[in-house]
Amino acid sequence: MTSMLVFDPAMCCSTGVCGPAVDPRLSRFAADLDWLKGQGVAVERFNLSHEPARFVADDSVKSALEDKGEAALPLVKVNGEVKSVGTYPTRDELAAWAGVAAPPPAKFVIAPAPTTASSDCCVPAASGAAPAPSKCC
């Protein structure tokens, strides 16, 4: 089983939805880690403000902090190997490191706006019958 350790900078929570400004990167990353867990990856996350001993106990994390300071965080390790320093990786990167297939990108289809307005568009006819099929509904 793949093991992923994430060492976050000091913050009040790991989701990014606390405080007056929501950080979309943190929300995305938290969702990506939840997705990885669903794929069978063992994920552990450590926050510098809550678990500083974990940062000191890990030689590669301690070394990165000595070299770059808090700019080294977040730091991501996969099966003991440092994969990312100072940035939150993408879902594709996480999937590749964990050896799982990344989901295909979401496809959004935007329907074209109707070119002509119809008086019976989505409105029942006066007789109470269902509206005639149209391209606007």
PDB file of C-alpha atoms in Angstrom, residues 19-80:
ATOM      1  CA  GLY A  19     -10.928  32.308   8.790  1.00  0.00           C
ATOM      2  CA  PRO A  20     -12.167  35.270   6.776  1.00  0.00           C
ATOM      3  CA  ALA A  21     -10.600  34.213   3.451  1.00  0.00           C
ATOM      4  CA  VAL A  22     -11.028  30.729   1.995  1.00  0.00           C
ATOM      5  CA  ASP A  23      -7.938  29.450   0.178  1.00  0.00           C
ATOM      6  CA  PRO A  24      -9.193  27.456  -2.830  1.00  0.00           C
ATOM      7  CA  ARG A  25      -5.835  25.650  -3.139  1.00  0.00           C
ATOM      8  CA  LEU A  26      -6.277  24.139   0.315  1.00  0.00           C
ATOM      9  CA  SER A  27      -9.861  23.120  -0.382  1.00  0.00           C
ATOM     10  CA  ARG A  28      -8.827  21.470  -3.654  1.00  0.00           C
ATOM     11  CA  PHE A  29      -5.881  19.730  -2.009  1.00  0.00           C
ATOM     12  CA  ALA A  30      -8.027  18.441   0.869  1.00  0.00           C
ATOM     13  CA  ALA A  31     -10.495  17.043  -1.686  1.00  0.00           C
ATOM     14  CA  ASP A  32      -7.624  15.473  -3.637  1.00  0.00           C
ATOM     15  CA  LEU A  33      -6.317  13.752  -0.491  1.00  0.00           C
ATOM     16  CA  ASP A  34      -9.811  12.455   0.317  1.00  0.00           C
ATOM     17  CA  TRP A  35      -9.995  11.097  -3.227  1.00  0.00           C
ATOM     18  CA  LEU A  36      -6.612   9.351  -2.752  1.00  0.00           C
ATOM     19  CA  LYS A  37      -7.846   7.733   0.458  1.00  0.00           C
ATOM     20  CA  GLY A  38     -10.789   6.401  -1.534  1.00  0.00           C
ATOM     21  CA  GLN A  39      -8.274   4.854  -3.938  1.00  0.00           C
ATOM     22  CA  GLY A  40      -6.648   2.925  -1.079  1.00  0.00           C
ATOM     23  CA  VAL A  41      -3.717   5.253  -0.399  1.00  0.00           C
ATOM     24  CA  ALA A  42      -2.746   5.713   3.257  1.00  0.00           C
ATOM     25  CA  VAL A  43      -2.642   9.479   3.770  1.00  0.00           C
ATOM     26  CA  GLU A  44      -1.467  11.265   6.907  1.00  0.00           C
ATOM     27  CA  ARG A  45      -1.386  15.021   7.287  1.00  0.00           C
ATOM     28  CA  PHE A  46       0.552  17.029   9.877  1.00  0.00           C
ATOM     29  CA  ASN A  47       0.161  20.701  10.782  1.00  0.00           C
ATOM     30  CA  LEU A  48       3.217  22.574  12.050  1.00  0.00           C
ATOM     31  CA  SER A  49       1.197  24.519  14.611  1.00  0.00           C
ATOM     32  CA  HIS A  50      -0.423  21.363  16.050  1.00  0.00           C
ATOM     33  CA  GLU A  51       2.254  18.682  15.668  1.00  0.00           C
ATOM     34  CA  PRO A  52       5.718  20.294  15.584  1.00  0.00           C
ATOM     35  CA  ALA A  53       7.369  17.155  16.973  1.00  0.00           C
ATOM     36  CA  ARG A  54       6.475  15.250  13.765  1.00  0.00           C
ATOM     37  CA  PHE A  55       8.423  17.819  11.728  1.00  0.00           C
ATOM     38  CA  VAL A  56      11.511  17.560  13.932  1.00  0.00           C
ATOM     39  CA  ALA A  57      11.370  13.758  14.064  1.00  0.00           C
ATOM     40  CA  ASP A  58      11.514  13.404  10.265  1.00  0.00           C
ATOM     41  CA  ASP A  59      15.080  14.040   9.054  1.00  0.00           C
ATOM     42  CA  SER A  60      14.151  15.092   5.510  1.00  0.00           C
ATOM     43  CA  VAL A  61      11.468  17.509   6.752  1.00  0.00           C
ATOM     44  CA  LYS A  62      13.790  18.907   9.415  1.00  0.00           C
ATOM     45  CA  SER A  63      16.533  19.393   6.802  1.00  0.00           C
ATOM     46  CA  ALA A  64      14.145  21.138   4.379  1.00  0.00           C
ATOM     47  CA  LEU A  65      12.998  23.488   7.149  1.00  0.00           C
ATOM     48  CA  GLU A  66      16.610  24.269   8.105  1.00  0.00           C
ATOM     49  CA  ASP A  67      17.452  25.033   4.450  1.00  0.00           C
ATOM     50  CA  LYS A  68      14.332  26.909   3.321  1.00  0.00           C
ATOM     51  CA  GLY A  69      12.444  27.763   6.479  1.00  0.00           C
ATOM     52  CA  GLU A  70       8.667  27.612   6.324  1.00  0.00           C
ATOM     53  CA  ALA A  71       8.887  28.126   2.539  1.00  0.00           C
ATOM     54  CA  ALA A  72       9.650  24.374   2.395  1.00  0.00           C
ATOM     55  CA  LEU A  73       6.066  23.685   3.403  1.00  0.00           C
ATOM     56  CA  PRO A  74       3.922  22.035   2.358  1.00  0.00           C
ATOM     57  CA  LEU A  75       6.201  19.055   1.931  1.00  0.00           C
ATOM     58  CA  VAL A  76       4.849  15.781   0.533  1.00  0.00           C
ATOM     59  CA  LYS A  77       6.505  12.395   0.986  1.00  0.00           C
ATOM     60  CA  VAL A  78       5.435   9.205  -0.763  1.00  0.00           C
ATOM     61  CA  ASN A  79       6.731   5.919   0.609  1.00  0.00           C
ATOM     62  CA  GLY A  80       9.451   7.824   2.439  1.00  0.00           C
TER      63      GLY A  80
END
